[in-house]
Coordinates of C-alpha atoms (C1' of nucleotides) in Angstrom, one line a residue:
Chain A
X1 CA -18.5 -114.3 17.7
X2 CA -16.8 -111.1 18.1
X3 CA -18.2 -108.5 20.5
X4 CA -17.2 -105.5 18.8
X5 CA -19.3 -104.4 15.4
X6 CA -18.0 -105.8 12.4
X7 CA -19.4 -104.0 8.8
X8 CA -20.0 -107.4 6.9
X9 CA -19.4 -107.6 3.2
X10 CA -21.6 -105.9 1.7
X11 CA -21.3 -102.5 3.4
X12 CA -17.2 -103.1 3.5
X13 CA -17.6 -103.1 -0.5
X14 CA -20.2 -100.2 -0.3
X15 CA -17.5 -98.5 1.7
X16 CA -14.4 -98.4 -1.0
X17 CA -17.0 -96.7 -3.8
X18 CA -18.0 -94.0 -1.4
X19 CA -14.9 -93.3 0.2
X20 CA -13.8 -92.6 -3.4
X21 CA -16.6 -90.0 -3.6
X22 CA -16.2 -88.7 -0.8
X23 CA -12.9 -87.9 -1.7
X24 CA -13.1 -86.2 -4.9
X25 CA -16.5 -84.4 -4.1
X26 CA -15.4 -84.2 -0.5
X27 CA -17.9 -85.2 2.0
X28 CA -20.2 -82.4 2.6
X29 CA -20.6 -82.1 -1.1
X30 CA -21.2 -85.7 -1.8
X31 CA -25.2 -85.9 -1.1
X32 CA -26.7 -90.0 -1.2
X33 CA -27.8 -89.1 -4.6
X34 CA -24.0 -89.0 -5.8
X35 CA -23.1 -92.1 -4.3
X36 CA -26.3 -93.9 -5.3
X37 CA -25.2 -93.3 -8.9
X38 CA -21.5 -94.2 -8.4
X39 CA -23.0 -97.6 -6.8
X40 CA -25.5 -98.3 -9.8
X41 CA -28.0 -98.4 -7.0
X42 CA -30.5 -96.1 -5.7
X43 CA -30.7 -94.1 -2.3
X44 CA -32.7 -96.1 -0.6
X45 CA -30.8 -99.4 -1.4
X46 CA -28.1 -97.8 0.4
X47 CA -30.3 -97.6 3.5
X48 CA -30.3 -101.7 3.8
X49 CA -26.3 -102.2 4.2
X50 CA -25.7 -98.7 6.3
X51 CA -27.8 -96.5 8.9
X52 CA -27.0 -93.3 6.5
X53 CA -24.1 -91.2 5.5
X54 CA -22.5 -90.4 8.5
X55 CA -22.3 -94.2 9.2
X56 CA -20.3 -94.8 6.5
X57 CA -18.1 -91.5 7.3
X58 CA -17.8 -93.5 11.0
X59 CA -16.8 -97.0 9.2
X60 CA -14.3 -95.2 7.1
X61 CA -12.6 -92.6 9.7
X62 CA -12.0 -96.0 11.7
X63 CA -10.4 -97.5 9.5
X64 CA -8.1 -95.3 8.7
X65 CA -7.3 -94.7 12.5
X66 CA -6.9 -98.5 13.3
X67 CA -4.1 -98.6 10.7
X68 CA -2.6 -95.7 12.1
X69 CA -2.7 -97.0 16.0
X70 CA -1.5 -100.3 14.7
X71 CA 2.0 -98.5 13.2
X72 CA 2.7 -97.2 17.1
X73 CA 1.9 -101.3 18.6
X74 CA 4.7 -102.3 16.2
X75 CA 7.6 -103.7 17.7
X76 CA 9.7 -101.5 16.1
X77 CA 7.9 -98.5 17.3
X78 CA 7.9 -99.8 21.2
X79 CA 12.0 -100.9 21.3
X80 CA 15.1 -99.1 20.3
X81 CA 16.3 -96.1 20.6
X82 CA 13.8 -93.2 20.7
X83 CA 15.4 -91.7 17.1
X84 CA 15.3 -95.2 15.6
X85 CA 11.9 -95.9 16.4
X86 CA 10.3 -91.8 15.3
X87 CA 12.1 -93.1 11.8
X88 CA 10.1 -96.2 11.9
X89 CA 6.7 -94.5 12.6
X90 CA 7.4 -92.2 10.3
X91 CA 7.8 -95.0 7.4
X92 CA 5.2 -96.8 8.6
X93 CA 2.9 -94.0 8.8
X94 CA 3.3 -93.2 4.9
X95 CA 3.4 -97.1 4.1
X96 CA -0.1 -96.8 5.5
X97 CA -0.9 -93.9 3.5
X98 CA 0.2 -95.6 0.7
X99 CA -2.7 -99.0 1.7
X100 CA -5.2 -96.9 2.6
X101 CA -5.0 -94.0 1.0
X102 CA -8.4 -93.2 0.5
X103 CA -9.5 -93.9 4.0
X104 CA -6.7 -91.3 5.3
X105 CA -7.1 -88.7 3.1
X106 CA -10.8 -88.3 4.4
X107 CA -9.7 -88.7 8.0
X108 CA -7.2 -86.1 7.8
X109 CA -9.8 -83.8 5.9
X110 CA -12.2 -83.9 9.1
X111 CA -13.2 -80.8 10.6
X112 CA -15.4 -81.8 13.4
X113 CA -18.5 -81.0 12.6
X114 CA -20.6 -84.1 13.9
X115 CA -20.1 -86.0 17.0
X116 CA -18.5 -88.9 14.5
X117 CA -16.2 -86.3 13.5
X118 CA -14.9 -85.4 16.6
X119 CA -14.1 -88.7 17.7
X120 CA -12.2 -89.2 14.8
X121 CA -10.3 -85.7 15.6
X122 CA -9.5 -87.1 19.8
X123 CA -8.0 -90.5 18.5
X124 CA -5.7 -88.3 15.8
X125 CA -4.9 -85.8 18.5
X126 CA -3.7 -89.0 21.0
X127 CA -1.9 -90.5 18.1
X128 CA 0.0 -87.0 18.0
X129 CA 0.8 -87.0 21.6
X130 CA 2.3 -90.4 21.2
X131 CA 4.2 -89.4 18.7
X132 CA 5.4 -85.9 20.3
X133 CA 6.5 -87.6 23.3
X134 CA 9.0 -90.2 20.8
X135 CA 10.3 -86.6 19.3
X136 CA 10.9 -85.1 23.1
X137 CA 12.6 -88.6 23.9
X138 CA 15.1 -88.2 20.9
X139 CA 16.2 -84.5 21.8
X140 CA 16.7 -86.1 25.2
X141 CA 19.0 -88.8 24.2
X142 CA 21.1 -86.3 22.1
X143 CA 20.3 -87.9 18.6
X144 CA 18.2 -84.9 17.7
X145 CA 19.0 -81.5 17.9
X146 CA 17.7 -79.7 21.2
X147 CA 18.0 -76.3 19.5
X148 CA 14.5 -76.8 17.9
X149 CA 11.1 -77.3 19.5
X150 CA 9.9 -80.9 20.1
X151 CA 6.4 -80.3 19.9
X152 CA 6.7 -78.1 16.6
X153 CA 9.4 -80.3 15.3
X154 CA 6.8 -83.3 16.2
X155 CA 3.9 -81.1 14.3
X156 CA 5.9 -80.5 11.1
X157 CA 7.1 -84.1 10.2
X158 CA 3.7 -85.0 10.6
X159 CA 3.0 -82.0 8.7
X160 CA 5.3 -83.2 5.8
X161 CA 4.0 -86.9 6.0
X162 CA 0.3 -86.0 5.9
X163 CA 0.5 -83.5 3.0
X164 CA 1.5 -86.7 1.0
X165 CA -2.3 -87.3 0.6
X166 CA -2.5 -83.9 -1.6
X167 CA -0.4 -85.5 -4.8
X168 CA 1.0 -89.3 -3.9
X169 CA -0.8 -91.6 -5.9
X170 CA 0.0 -95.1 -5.6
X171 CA 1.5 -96.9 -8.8
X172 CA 2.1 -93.2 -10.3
X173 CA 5.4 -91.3 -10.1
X174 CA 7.5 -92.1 -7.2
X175 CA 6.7 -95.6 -5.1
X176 CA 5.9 -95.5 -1.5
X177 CA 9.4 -96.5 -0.8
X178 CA 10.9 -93.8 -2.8
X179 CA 8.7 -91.1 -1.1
X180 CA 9.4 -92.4 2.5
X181 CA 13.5 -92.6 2.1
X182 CA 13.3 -88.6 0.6
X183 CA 11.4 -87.3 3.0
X184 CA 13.0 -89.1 5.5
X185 CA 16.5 -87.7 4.1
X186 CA 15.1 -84.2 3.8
X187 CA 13.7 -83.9 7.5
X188 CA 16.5 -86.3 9.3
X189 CA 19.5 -85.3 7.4
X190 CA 18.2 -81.7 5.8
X191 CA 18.6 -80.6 1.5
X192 CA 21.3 -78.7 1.8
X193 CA 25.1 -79.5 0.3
Chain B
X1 CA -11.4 -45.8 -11.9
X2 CA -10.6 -48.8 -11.9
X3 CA -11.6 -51.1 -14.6
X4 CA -11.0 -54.3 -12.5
X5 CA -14.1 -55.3 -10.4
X6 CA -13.4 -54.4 -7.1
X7 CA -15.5 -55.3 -3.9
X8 CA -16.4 -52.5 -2.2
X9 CA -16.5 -52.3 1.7
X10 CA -19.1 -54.1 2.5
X11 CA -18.9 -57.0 0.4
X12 CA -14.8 -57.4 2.1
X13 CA -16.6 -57.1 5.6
X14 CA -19.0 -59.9 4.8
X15 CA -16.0 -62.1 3.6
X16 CA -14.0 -62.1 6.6
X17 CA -17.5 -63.8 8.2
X18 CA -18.1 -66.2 5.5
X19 CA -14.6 -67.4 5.2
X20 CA -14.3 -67.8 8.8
X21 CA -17.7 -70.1 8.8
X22 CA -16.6 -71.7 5.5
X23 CA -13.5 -72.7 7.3
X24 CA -15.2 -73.4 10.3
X25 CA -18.4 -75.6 8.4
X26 CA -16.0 -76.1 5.3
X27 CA -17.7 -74.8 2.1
X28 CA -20.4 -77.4 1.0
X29 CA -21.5 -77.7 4.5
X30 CA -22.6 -73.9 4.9
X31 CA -25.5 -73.1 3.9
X32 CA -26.4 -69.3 2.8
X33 CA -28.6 -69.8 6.0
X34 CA -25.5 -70.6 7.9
X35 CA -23.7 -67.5 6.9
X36 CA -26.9 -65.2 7.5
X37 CA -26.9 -66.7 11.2
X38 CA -23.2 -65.5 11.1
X39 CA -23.8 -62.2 9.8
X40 CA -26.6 -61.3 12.0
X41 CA -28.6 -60.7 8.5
X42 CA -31.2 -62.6 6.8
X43 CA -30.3 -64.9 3.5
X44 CA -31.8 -62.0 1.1
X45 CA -29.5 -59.4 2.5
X46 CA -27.2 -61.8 1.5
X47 CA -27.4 -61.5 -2.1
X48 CA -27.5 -57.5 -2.0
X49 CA -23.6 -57.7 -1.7
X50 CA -22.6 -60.7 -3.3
X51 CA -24.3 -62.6 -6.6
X52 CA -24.3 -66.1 -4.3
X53 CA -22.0 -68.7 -2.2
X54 CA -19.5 -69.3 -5.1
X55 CA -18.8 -65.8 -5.9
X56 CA -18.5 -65.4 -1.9
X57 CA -15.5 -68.0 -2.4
X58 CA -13.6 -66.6 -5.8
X59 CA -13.4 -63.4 -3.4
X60 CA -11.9 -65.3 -1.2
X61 CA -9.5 -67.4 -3.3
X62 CA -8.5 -65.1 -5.2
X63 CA -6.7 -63.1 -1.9
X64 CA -5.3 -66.3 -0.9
X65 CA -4.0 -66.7 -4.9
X66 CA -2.8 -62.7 -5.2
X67 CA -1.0 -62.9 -2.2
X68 CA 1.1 -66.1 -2.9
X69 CA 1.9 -64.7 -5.9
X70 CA 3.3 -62.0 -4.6
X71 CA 6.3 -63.4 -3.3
X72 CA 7.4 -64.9 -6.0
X73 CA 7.5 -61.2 -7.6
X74 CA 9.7 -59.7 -4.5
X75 CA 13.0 -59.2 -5.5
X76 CA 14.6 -61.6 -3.4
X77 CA 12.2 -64.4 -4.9
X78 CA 14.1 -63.4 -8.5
X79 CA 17.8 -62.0 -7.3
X80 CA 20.7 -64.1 -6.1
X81 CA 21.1 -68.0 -6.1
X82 CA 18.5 -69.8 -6.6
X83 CA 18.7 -71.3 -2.8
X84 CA 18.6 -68.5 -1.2
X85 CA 15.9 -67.0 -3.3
X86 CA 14.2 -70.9 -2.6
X87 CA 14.4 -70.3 1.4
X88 CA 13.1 -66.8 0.7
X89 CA 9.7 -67.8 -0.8
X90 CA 9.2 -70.3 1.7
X91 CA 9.8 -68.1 4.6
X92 CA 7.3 -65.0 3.1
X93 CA 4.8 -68.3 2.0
X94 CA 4.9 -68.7 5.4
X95 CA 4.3 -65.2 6.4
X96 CA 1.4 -65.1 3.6
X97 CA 0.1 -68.1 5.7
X98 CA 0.1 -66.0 8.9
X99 CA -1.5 -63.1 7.3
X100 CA -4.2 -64.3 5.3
X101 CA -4.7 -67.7 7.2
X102 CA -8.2 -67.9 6.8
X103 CA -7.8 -67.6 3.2
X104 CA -5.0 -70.1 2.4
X105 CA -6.7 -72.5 4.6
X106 CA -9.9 -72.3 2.1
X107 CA -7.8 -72.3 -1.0
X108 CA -5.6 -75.3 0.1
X109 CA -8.7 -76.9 0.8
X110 CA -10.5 -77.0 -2.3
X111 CA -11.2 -80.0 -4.7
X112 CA -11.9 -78.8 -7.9
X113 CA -15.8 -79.5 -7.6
X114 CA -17.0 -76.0 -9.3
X115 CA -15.5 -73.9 -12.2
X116 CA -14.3 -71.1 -9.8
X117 CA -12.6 -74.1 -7.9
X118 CA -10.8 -75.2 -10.8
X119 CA -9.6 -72.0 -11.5
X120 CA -8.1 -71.3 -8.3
X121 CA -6.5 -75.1 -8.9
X122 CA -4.8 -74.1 -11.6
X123 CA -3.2 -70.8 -10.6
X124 CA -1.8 -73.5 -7.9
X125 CA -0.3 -75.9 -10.0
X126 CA 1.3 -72.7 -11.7
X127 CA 2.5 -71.3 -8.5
X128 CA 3.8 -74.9 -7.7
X129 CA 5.5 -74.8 -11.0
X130 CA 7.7 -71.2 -10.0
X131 CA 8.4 -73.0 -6.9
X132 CA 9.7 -76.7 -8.4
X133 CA 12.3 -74.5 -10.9
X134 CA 13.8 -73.0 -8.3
X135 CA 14.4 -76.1 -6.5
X136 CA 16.1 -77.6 -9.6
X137 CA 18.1 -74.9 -9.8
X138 CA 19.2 -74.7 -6.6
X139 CA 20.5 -78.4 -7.3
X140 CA 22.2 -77.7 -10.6
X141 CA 24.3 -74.9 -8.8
X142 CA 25.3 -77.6 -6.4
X143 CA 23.6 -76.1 -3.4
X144 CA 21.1 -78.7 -2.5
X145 CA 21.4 -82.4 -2.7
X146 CA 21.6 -83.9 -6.1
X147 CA 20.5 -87.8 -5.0
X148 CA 17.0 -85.9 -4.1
X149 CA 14.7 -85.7 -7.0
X150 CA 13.6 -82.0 -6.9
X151 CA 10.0 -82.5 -8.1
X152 CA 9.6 -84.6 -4.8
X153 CA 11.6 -82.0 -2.5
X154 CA 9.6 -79.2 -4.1
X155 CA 6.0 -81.2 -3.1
X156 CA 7.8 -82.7 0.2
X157 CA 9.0 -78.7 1.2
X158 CA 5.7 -76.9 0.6
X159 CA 3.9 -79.8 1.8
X160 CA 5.2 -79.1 4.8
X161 CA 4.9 -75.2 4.7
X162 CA 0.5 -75.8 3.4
X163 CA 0.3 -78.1 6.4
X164 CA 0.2 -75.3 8.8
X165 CA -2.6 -74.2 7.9
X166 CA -4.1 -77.6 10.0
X167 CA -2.4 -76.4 13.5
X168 CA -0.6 -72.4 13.3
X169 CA -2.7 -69.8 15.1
X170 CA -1.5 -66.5 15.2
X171 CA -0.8 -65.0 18.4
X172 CA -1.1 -68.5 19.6
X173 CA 1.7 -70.5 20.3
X174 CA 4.6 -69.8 18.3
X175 CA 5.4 -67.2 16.5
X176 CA 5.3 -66.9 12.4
X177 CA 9.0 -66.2 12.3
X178 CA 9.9 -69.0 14.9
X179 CA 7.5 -71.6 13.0
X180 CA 9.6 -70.3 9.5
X181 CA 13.2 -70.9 11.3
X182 CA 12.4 -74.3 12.4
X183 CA 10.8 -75.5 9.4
X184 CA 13.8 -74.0 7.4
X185 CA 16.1 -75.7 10.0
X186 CA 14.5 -79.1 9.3
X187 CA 14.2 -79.2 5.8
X188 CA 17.5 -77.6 4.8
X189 CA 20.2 -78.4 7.6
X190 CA 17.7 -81.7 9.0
X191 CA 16.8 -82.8 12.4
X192 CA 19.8 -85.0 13.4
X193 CA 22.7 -84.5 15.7
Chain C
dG1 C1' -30.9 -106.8 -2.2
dT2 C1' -33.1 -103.6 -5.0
dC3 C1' -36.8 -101.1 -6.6
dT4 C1' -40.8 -97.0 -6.9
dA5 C1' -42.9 -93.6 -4.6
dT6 C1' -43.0 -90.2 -1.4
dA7 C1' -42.4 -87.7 2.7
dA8 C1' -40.3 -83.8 5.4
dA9 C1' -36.8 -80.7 5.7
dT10 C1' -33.3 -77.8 3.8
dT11 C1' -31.1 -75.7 0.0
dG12 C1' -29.7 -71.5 -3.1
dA13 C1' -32.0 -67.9 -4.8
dT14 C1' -35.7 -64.2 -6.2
dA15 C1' -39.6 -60.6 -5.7
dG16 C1' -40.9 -56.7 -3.8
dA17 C1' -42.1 -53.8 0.5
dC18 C1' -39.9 -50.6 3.7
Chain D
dG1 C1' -29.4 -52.2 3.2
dT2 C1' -32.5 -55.2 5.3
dC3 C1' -36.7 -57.3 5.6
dT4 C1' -40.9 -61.0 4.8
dA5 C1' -42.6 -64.2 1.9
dT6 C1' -41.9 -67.5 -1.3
dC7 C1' -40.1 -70.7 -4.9
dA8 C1' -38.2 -74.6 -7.3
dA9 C1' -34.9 -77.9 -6.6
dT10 C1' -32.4 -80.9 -3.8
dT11 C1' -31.6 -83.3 0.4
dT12 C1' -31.7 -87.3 3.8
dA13 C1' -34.6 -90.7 4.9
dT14 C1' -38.7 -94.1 5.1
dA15 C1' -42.6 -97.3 3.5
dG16 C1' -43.6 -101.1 1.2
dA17 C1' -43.7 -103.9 -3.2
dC18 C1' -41.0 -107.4 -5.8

DNA sequence: GTCTATAAATTGATAGAC
DNA sequence: GTCTATCAATTTATAGAC
């Protein structure tokens, strides 16, 4: 008898259809209409399992940040050296974009313009500061150079990692793996030679 | 005379407004009543300048597209080896970001959801295309890692130059020219050490 | 759990006066 | 160049039958 609210079955499996819509109409362009007909339901049958659209924008944004927050509880993340473990989130974080894609690319496509929305944006922003200060910690310990900014540094390997969710496509091209390890190489080690 | 349809000055003046707000709103959720709030006209006045909302945001893509495109026409983007000419269109891409960031935002964020939209996906994909043979040439002279597949690096690299578009302000922070030096640093000589 | 029917508001867009 | 007035379509959401 958990305490916290739990989406039962129903409105989890209502979730993965309009996530998907969501997604390629984006959400302000998707109206109940659109996901009524990508359900093989009608609006108002949508109405029984969730409260309304933003509801189901809430269940999904969650989702994707609960994976997320559960990447930095790792043990991995928490022991080790500082380096070691920003390498670890890093993989992590796209092995998560590679499970849930759908839920992440909508999450990181939020721009704040409902209250659910802007809880969405303080949790990403505190996942950010957790993994600035693992950056800071790494110049600190000399394993990455102190000649560049911790906080931009910090800014544009999450850059890199979150632009995955414009083009990776899991079980096409390149696996997860594959995509982790270059991007890994390019930002850690560099292209060049 | 130009034969090329050309906005005059009050249709440009509107879309500096309406891009801001589309950014802002993001396109599907303004409403023409949005913009007219913005404008400090009504909705009809509107439609004296521009034929509707869509043509409002081909204006504004195609800036965001002509400017791109731009630098890959400057002759350090087709003269010398094709690294250096590689680390030249991302550093101006950058600049382009910086200069016409309200535009680039919009344009990286569209889905493909109208015929306009499309179009401006497409010149994309082309641009993307310029970009991806310079990487492989760049490897085929020897001058960037051959173990990286360079259709990856080139999605990986610009990934990481779009995704500024999510945090850069100018005047805010740091600089264009320091955010281009420390993205080049990290992609091409890498984080470590 | 889904339906039909419908409400109430908002949408993009037009007509025509000033 | 901007306005008031208005339209037809669409939007989110509800009521109540099956």
């Amino acid at each position: 008898m958990p305490t916290t609210p739990r989406p039962n079955y129903s409105a989890t499996s209502l979730l993965d259809v309009a996530v998907r819509v969501f997604n390629e109409r984006g959400y302000d362009g998707t109206s109940m209409g659109d996901l009524a007909t990508a359900l093989g339901i009608t609006k108002s049958s949508i109405y029984h399992h969730v409260a309304g659209k933003e509801a189901l924008l809430g269940l999904a944004l969650d989702r994707a940040l609960s994976a997320l927050f559960a990447v930095l509880d790792e043990p991995a993340s928490t022991t080790g050296r500082p380096r070691d473990r920003l390498e670890h989130v890093v993989r992590r974080s796209v092995a998560v974009l590679d499970a849930e894609l759908p839920f992440v690319t909508l999450l990181l496509r939020v721009r704040g313009n409902t209250p659910t929305e802007q809880e969405a944006l303080e949790r990403r922003r505190e996942f950010d500061r957790r993994v600035a200060d693992l950056v800071a910690r790494a110049v600190a310990d000399g394993d990455l150079r102190a000649d560049l900014d911790p906080a931009l540094v910090t800014r544009l390997l999450f850059g890199t990692v979150n632009s995955l969710v414009e083009w990776y496509r899991p079980g096409r091209g390149s696996s997860a793996e594959e995509v982790a390890d270059t991007l890994v190489e390019m930002t850690f080690r560099g292209l060049e030679r």
